[in-house]
PDB file of C-alpha atoms in Angstrom:
ATOM      1  CA  MET A   1       8.858   3.992  27.418  1.00 56.00           C
ATOM      2  CA  PHE A   2       8.531   2.492  23.972  1.00 68.00           C
ATOM      3  CA  SER A   3      11.710   1.225  22.310  1.00 82.00           C
ATOM      4  CA  LEU A   4      12.484   2.074  18.652  1.00 84.00           C
ATOM      5  CA  ARG A   5      11.566  -1.448  17.567  1.00 85.00           C
ATOM      6  CA  SER A   6       8.247  -1.258  19.452  1.00 88.00           C
ATOM      7  CA  LEU A   7       7.406   2.097  17.851  1.00 88.00           C
ATOM      8  CA  HIS A   8       8.236   0.631  14.485  1.00 88.00           C
ATOM      9  CA  ARG A   9       6.149  -2.417  15.102  1.00 89.00           C
ATOM     10  CA  PHE A  10       3.154  -0.381  16.333  1.00 91.00           C
ATOM     11  CA  ALA A  11       3.320   2.004  13.256  1.00 91.00           C
ATOM     12  CA  GLY A  12       3.701  -1.017  10.963  1.00 91.00           C
ATOM     13  CA  LEU A  13       0.664  -2.858  12.370  1.00 92.00           C
ATOM     14  CA  THR A  14      -1.420   0.315  12.222  1.00 93.00           C
ATOM     15  CA  LEU A  15      -0.489   0.851   8.522  1.00 93.00           C
ATOM     16  CA  ALA A  16      -1.007  -2.880   7.824  1.00 93.00           C
ATOM     17  CA  VAL A  17      -4.649  -2.699   8.945  1.00 94.00           C
ATOM     18  CA  PHE A  18      -5.274   0.361   6.787  1.00 95.00           C
ATOM     19  CA  ILE A  19      -3.460  -1.089   3.770  1.00 95.00           C
ATOM     20  CA  GLY A  20      -5.366  -4.312   4.110  1.00 95.00           C
ATOM     21  CA  ILE A  21      -8.720  -2.401   4.086  1.00 95.00           C
ATOM     22  CA  HIS A  22      -7.472  -0.174   1.220  1.00 96.00           C
ATOM     23  CA  LEU A  23      -6.357  -3.130  -1.019  1.00 96.00           C
ATOM     24  CA  GLY A  24      -9.539  -5.027  -0.190  1.00 96.00           C
ATOM     25  CA  ASN A  25     -11.496  -1.998  -1.345  1.00 97.00           C
ATOM     26  CA  HIS A  26      -9.522  -1.880  -4.552  1.00 97.00           C
ATOM     27  CA  VAL A  27     -10.188  -5.565  -5.190  1.00 97.00           C
ATOM     28  CA  CYS A  28     -13.916  -4.798  -5.015  1.00 97.00           C
ATOM     29  CA  ALA A  29     -13.455  -2.958  -8.271  1.00 97.00           C
ATOM     30  CA  LEU A  30     -13.633  -6.380  -9.888  1.00 96.00           C
ATOM     31  CA  TRP A  31     -17.428  -6.094  -9.341  1.00 97.00           C
ATOM     32  CA  GLY A  32     -17.569  -2.675 -10.934  1.00 96.00           C
ATOM     33  CA  ILE A  33     -16.954   0.976 -10.254  1.00 97.00           C
ATOM     34  CA  GLU A  34     -20.178   1.452  -8.148  1.00 96.00           C
ATOM     35  CA  ALA A  35     -19.164  -1.505  -5.931  1.00 97.00           C
ATOM     36  CA  HIS A  36     -15.704   0.033  -5.353  1.00 97.00           C
ATOM     37  CA  ILE A  37     -17.071   3.464  -4.517  1.00 96.00           C
ATOM     38  CA  ARG A  38     -19.788   2.065  -2.247  1.00 97.00           C
ATOM     39  CA  VAL A  39     -17.248   0.062  -0.165  1.00 97.00           C
ATOM     40  CA  MET A  40     -14.893   3.057  -0.101  1.00 97.00           C
ATOM     41  CA  GLU A  41     -17.661   5.293   1.292  1.00 96.00           C
ATOM     42  CA  TYR A  42     -18.219   2.852   4.211  1.00 95.00           C
ATOM     43  CA  ALA A  43     -14.402   2.459   4.793  1.00 95.00           C
ATOM     44  CA  ARG A  44     -13.996   6.268   4.803  1.00 95.00           C
ATOM     45  CA  LEU A  45     -16.397   6.470   7.766  1.00 94.00           C
ATOM     46  CA  VAL A  46     -13.522   4.888   9.725  1.00 93.00           C
ATOM     47  CA  TYR A  47     -10.224   6.051   8.182  1.00 92.00           C
ATOM     48  CA  ARG A  48     -11.318   9.584   7.439  1.00 92.00           C
ATOM     49  CA  ASN A  49     -12.348  10.018  11.088  1.00 94.00           C
ATOM     50  CA  PRO A  50     -10.018  12.864  12.263  1.00 94.00           C
ATOM     51  CA  PHE A  51      -8.589  10.763  15.043  1.00 95.00           C
ATOM     52  CA  ILE A  52      -7.927   7.720  12.760  1.00 94.00           C
ATOM     53  CA  GLU A  53      -6.545   9.936   9.944  1.00 93.00           C
ATOM     54  CA  THR A  54      -4.145  11.631  12.351  1.00 94.00           C
ATOM     55  CA  LEU A  55      -3.091   8.264  13.665  1.00 94.00           C
ATOM     56  CA  LEU A  56      -2.382   6.947  10.144  1.00 93.00           C
ATOM     57  CA  VAL A  57      -0.291  10.014   9.213  1.00 92.00           C
ATOM     58  CA  THR A  58       1.569   9.725  12.567  1.00 93.00           C
ATOM     59  CA  ALA A  59       2.242   6.046  11.801  1.00 93.00           C
ATOM     60  CA  ILE A  60       3.817   6.980   8.465  1.00 92.00           C
ATOM     61  CA  CYS A  61       5.918   9.642  10.113  1.00 91.00           C
ATOM     62  CA  LEU A  62       7.101   7.071  12.735  1.00 90.00           C
ATOM     63  CA  GLN A  63       7.509   4.118  10.405  1.00 90.00           C
ATOM     64  CA  ILE A  64       9.966   5.601   7.955  1.00 88.00           C
ATOM     65  CA  PRO A  65      12.562   7.191  10.248  1.00 90.00           C
ATOM     66  CA  SER A  66      12.396   4.302  12.737  1.00 89.00           C
ATOM     67  CA  GLY A  67      12.933   1.844   9.948  1.00 87.00           C
ATOM     68  CA  ILE A  68      15.990   3.733   8.720  1.00 87.00           C
ATOM     69  CA  LEU A  69      17.477   3.913  12.191  1.00 89.00           C
ATOM     70  CA  LEU A  70      16.881   0.203  12.822  1.00 86.00           C
ATOM     71  CA  VAL A  71      18.645  -0.665   9.539  1.00 84.00           C
ATOM     72  CA  ARG A  72      21.543   1.682  10.410  1.00 84.00           C
ATOM     73  CA  ARG A  73      21.798   0.115  13.840  1.00 82.00           C
ATOM     74  CA  LYS A  74      21.853  -3.488  12.499  1.00 77.00           C
ATOM     75  CA  GLY A  75      23.665  -2.839   9.272  1.00 75.00           C
ATOM     76  CA  TRP A  76      22.986  -4.216   5.816  1.00 70.00           C
ATOM     77  CA  ARG A  77      25.989  -6.328   4.970  1.00 75.00           C
ATOM     78  CA  GLY A  78      25.724  -9.916   6.147  1.00 77.00           C
ATOM     79  CA  LEU A  79      21.982  -9.868   6.654  1.00 85.00           C
ATOM     80  CA  PRO A  80      20.157 -13.093   5.680  1.00 89.00           C
ATOM     81  CA  PHE A  81      18.117 -12.871   2.425  1.00 91.00           C
ATOM     82  CA  ALA A  82      14.808 -12.690   4.280  1.00 91.00           C
ATOM     83  CA  GLU A  83      15.966  -9.638   6.267  1.00 91.00           C
ATOM     84  CA  LYS A  84      17.350  -8.032   3.143  1.00 92.00           C
ATOM     85  CA  ALA A  85      13.989  -8.556   1.400  1.00 94.00           C
ATOM     86  CA  GLN A  86      12.283  -7.024   4.433  1.00 93.00           C
ATOM     87  CA  VAL A  87      14.561  -3.919   4.315  1.00 92.00           C
ATOM     88  CA  ALA A  88      14.359  -3.525   0.546  1.00 93.00           C
ATOM     89  CA  SER A  89      10.559  -3.827   0.477  1.00 95.00           C
ATOM     90  CA  GLY A  90      10.308  -1.443   3.460  1.00 92.00           C
ATOM     91  CA  ALA A  91      12.425   1.110   1.579  1.00 92.00           C
ATOM     92  CA  TYR A  92      10.182   1.040  -1.537  1.00 95.00           C
ATOM     93  CA  LEU A  93       7.116   1.229   0.677  1.00 94.00           C
ATOM     94  CA  SER A  94       8.475   4.317   2.415  1.00 92.00           C
ATOM     95  CA  PHE A  95       8.931   6.019  -0.955  1.00 94.00           C
ATOM     96  CA  PHE A  96       5.539   4.929  -2.100  1.00 95.00           C
ATOM     97  CA  LEU A  97       3.705   6.009   1.030  1.00 93.00           C
ATOM     98  CA  VAL A  98       5.208   9.474   0.855  1.00 93.00           C
ATOM     99  CA  ALA A  99       4.448   9.848  -2.874  1.00 94.00           C
ATOM    100  CA  HIS A 100       0.955   8.369  -2.611  1.00 93.00           C
ATOM    101  CA  LEU A 101       0.010  10.403   0.414  1.00 92.00           C
ATOM    102  CA  SER A 102       1.271  13.594  -1.284  1.00 93.00           C
ATOM    103  CA  ALA A 103      -0.799  12.783  -4.356  1.00 93.00           C
ATOM    104  CA  VAL A 104      -3.972  12.085  -2.391  1.00 93.00           C
ATOM    105  CA  LEU A 105      -3.601  15.197  -0.241  1.00 92.00           C
ATOM    106  CA  ALA A 106      -2.968  17.336  -3.353  1.00 94.00           C
ATOM    107  CA  GLY A 107      -6.062  15.824  -5.052  1.00 93.00           C
ATOM    108  CA  ARG A 108      -8.250  16.456  -1.953  1.00 92.00           C
ATOM    109  CA  TYR A 109      -7.010  19.917  -0.836  1.00 92.00           C
ATOM    110  CA  TYR A 110      -5.469  21.530  -3.916  1.00 93.00           C
ATOM    111  CA  PHE A 111      -7.554  20.200  -6.796  1.00 93.00           C
ATOM    112  CA  HIS A 112     -10.676  19.605  -4.623  1.00 93.00           C
ATOM    113  CA  LEU A 113     -11.278  16.166  -6.088  1.00 93.00           C
ATOM    114  CA  ASP A 114     -12.931  13.162  -4.584  1.00 94.00           C
ATOM    115  CA  THR A 115      -9.933  10.746  -4.593  1.00 94.00           C
ATOM    116  CA  ASN A 116     -12.114   7.720  -5.435  1.00 95.00           C
ATOM    117  CA  PHE A 117     -11.958   5.068  -8.213  1.00 96.00           C
ATOM    118  CA  TYR A 118     -11.639   7.688 -11.005  1.00 96.00           C
ATOM    119  CA  PHE A 119      -8.673   9.393  -9.353  1.00 94.00           C
ATOM    120  CA  GLY A 120      -6.747   6.167  -9.466  1.00 91.00           C
ATOM    121  CA  ALA A 121      -7.950   5.057 -12.835  1.00 94.00           C
ATOM    122  CA  LEU A 122      -7.060   8.340 -14.437  1.00 92.00           C
ATOM    123  CA  VAL A 123      -3.295   7.671 -14.410  1.00 90.00           C
ATOM    124  CA  LEU A 124      -3.779   4.059 -15.573  1.00 91.00           C
ATOM    125  CA  LEU A 125      -5.637   5.356 -18.616  1.00 91.00           C
ATOM    126  CA  SER A 126      -3.120   8.132 -19.376  1.00 88.00           C
ATOM    127  CA  VAL A 127      -0.165   8.182 -21.760  1.00 85.00           C
ATOM    128  CA  VAL A 128       2.143   7.390 -18.793  1.00 87.00           C
ATOM    129  CA  ARG A 129       0.117   4.317 -17.817  1.00 91.00           C
ATOM    130  CA  TRP A 130       3.045   1.858 -17.924  1.00 93.00           C
ATOM    131  CA  PHE A 131       5.087   3.904 -15.445  1.00 94.00           C
ATOM    132  CA  PHE A 132       2.169   3.851 -13.051  1.00 94.00           C
ATOM    133  CA  VAL A 133       1.550   0.087 -13.619  1.00 95.00           C
ATOM    134  CA  VAL A 134       5.093  -0.661 -12.532  1.00 95.00           C
ATOM    135  CA  TYR A 135       5.018   1.945  -9.745  1.00 96.00           C
ATOM    136  CA  TYR A 136       1.778   0.581  -8.289  1.00 95.00           C
ATOM    137  CA  ALA A 137       2.548  -3.116  -8.863  1.00 96.00           C
ATOM    138  CA  LEU A 138       5.848  -2.823  -7.014  1.00 97.00           C
ATOM    139  CA  SER A 139       4.062  -1.142  -4.087  1.00 96.00           C
ATOM    140  CA  VAL A 140       1.620  -4.009  -3.625  1.00 97.00           C
ATOM    141  CA  ILE A 141       4.349  -6.622  -4.052  1.00 97.00           C
ATOM    142  CA  ALA A 142       6.445  -4.720  -1.551  1.00 96.00           C
ATOM    143  CA  VAL A 143       3.655  -4.916   1.031  1.00 96.00           C
ATOM    144  CA  PHE A 144       3.318  -8.622   0.677  1.00 97.00           C
ATOM    145  CA  THR A 145       7.020  -9.168   0.500  1.00 97.00           C
ATOM    146  CA  HIS A 146       7.475  -7.236   3.769  1.00 95.00           C
ATOM    147  CA  ILE A 147       4.810  -9.388   5.437  1.00 96.00           C
ATOM    148  CA  ALA A 148       6.256 -12.570   3.936  1.00 97.00           C
ATOM    149  CA  SER A 149       9.777 -11.709   5.140  1.00 95.00           C
ATOM    150  CA  ILE A 150       8.601 -11.115   8.737  1.00 94.00           C
ATOM    151  CA  HIS A 151       6.405 -14.265   8.636  1.00 96.00           C
ATOM    152  CA  TYR A 152       9.379 -16.337   7.479  1.00 96.00           C
ATOM    153  CA  GLN A 153      11.604 -15.075  10.228  1.00 93.00           C
ATOM    154  CA  LYS A 154       8.964 -15.681  12.901  1.00 94.00           C
ATOM    155  CA  MET A 155       8.256 -19.212  11.667  1.00 95.00           C
ATOM    156  CA  LEU A 156      11.919 -20.323  11.680  1.00 90.00           C
ATOM    157  CA  GLY A 157      12.343 -22.638  14.690  1.00 86.00           C
ATOM    158  CA  LYS A 158       8.563 -23.358  14.801  1.00 92.00           C
ATOM    159  CA  ILE A 159       8.316 -25.149  11.494  1.00 92.00           C
ATOM    160  CA  SER A 160      10.851 -26.475   8.910  1.00 93.00           C
ATOM    161  CA  PRO A 161      12.654 -23.844   6.868  1.00 91.00           C
ATOM    162  CA  GLN A 162      11.165 -25.380   3.759  1.00 93.00           C
ATOM    163  CA  ARG A 163       7.543 -24.950   5.037  1.00 95.00           C
ATOM    164  CA  ALA A 164       8.375 -21.388   6.154  1.00 95.00           C
ATOM    165  CA  GLN A 165       9.751 -20.590   2.696  1.00 95.00           C
ATOM    166  CA  ILE A 166       6.675 -22.100   0.990  1.00 96.00           C
ATOM    167  CA  GLN A 167       4.360 -20.023   3.155  1.00 97.00           C
ATOM    168  CA  ALA A 168       6.392 -16.859   2.512  1.00 96.00           C
ATOM    169  CA  PHE A 169       6.276 -17.407  -1.263  1.00 97.00           C
ATOM    170  CA  GLY A 170       2.506 -18.101  -0.899  1.00 97.00           C
ATOM    171  CA  ILE A 171       2.007 -14.729   0.744  1.00 97.00           C
ATOM    172  CA  VAL A 172       3.904 -13.016  -2.140  1.00 97.00           C
ATOM    173  CA  GLY A 173       1.784 -14.983  -4.595  1.00 97.00           C
ATOM    174  CA  VAL A 174      -1.375 -13.686  -3.008  1.00 97.00           C
ATOM    175  CA  GLY A 175       0.044 -10.179  -3.493  1.00 96.00           C
ATOM    176  CA  ALA A 176       0.736 -10.863  -7.130  1.00 97.00           C
ATOM    177  CA  VAL A 177      -2.830 -12.114  -7.750  1.00 97.00           C
ATOM    178  CA  CYS A 178      -4.161  -9.050  -5.889  1.00 96.00           C
ATOM    179  CA  VAL A 179      -2.228  -6.582  -7.934  1.00 97.00           C
ATOM    180  CA  ILE A 180      -3.153  -8.207 -11.211  1.00 97.00           C
ATOM    181  CA  ALA A 181      -6.809  -8.061 -10.282  1.00 96.00           C
ATOM    182  CA  ILE A 182      -6.591  -4.386  -9.263  1.00 97.00           C
ATOM    183  CA  LEU A 183      -4.694  -3.337 -12.336  1.00 96.00           C
ATOM    184  CA  LEU A 184      -7.134  -5.160 -14.696  1.00 96.00           C
ATOM    185  CA  ALA A 185     -10.107  -3.415 -13.069  1.00 96.00           C
ATOM    186  CA  PHE A 186      -8.502   0.069 -12.913  1.00 96.00           C
ATOM    187  CA  SER A 187      -7.034   0.020 -16.418  1.00 94.00           C
ATOM    188  CA  GLY A 188     -10.356  -0.625 -18.170  1.00 93.00           C
ATOM    189  CA  VAL A 189      -9.646  -4.201 -19.265  1.00 94.00           C
ATOM    190  CA  LEU A 190     -12.675  -5.722 -17.504  1.00 94.00           C
ATOM    191  CA  TYR A 191     -15.187  -3.028 -18.340  1.00 95.00           C
ATOM    192  CA  SER A 192     -15.369   0.410 -19.983  1.00 94.00           C
ATOM    193  CA  ILE A 193     -14.274   3.375 -17.797  1.00 95.00           C
ATOM    194  CA  SER A 194     -15.437   6.878 -18.647  1.00 94.00           C
ATOM    195  CA  ILE A 195     -13.445   9.431 -16.600  1.00 93.00           C
ATOM    196  CA  PRO A 196     -15.610  12.406 -15.512  1.00 93.00           C
ATOM    197  CA  GLN A 197     -14.407  15.674 -16.936  1.00 91.00           C
ATOM    198  CA  VAL A 198     -13.646  17.105 -13.470  1.00 91.00           C
ATOM    199  CA  TYR A 199     -10.763  14.631 -13.097  1.00 89.00           C
ATOM    200  CA  LYS A 200      -9.087  15.695 -16.337  1.00 80.00           C
ATOM    201  CA  ILE A 201      -6.968  18.321 -14.598  1.00 73.00           C
ATOM    202  CA  PHE A 202      -3.797  18.029 -16.757  1.00 61.00           C
TER     203      PHE A 202
END
């Protein structure tokens, strides 16, 4: 029988693999729209497989409530900074995953759109672009902060606290570089983006 912590860890690792592939795909936009879409088509062969897609949705459904229960069980007051960072980043990721999944499913099944590069770029070229810049940037930073917090806690006792802290900040730094690269590509700073008419649904 899986414990609550084991279920949370399994769901987290499952989502981490997908998020890693997803962010890597977005970074490919540095080499152009075609490169991003080409890599996405290959990646979709895996994560749009019905079994894998069901597994990912199940992981989200397990990750959020199990995280809430674990925090309630342990409490918030008195937690070390690293654990508070883990909880706070996890809370934002929970919000983002639900919002992002809802938007993608609406795009696919309600608006019948291919949720590719143009689907993401559309909002970053709209009048509400700055809201989405902050919304998306925080999601990527939250991913790397969550990983960094866990890494820091696991490294304590194995290496010096100073080295563990440096490594944790390094992980967050990688996230910052990643999000800047993605936003530059998707917001049309690196090259011109012409959104197809079919995506202009609002």
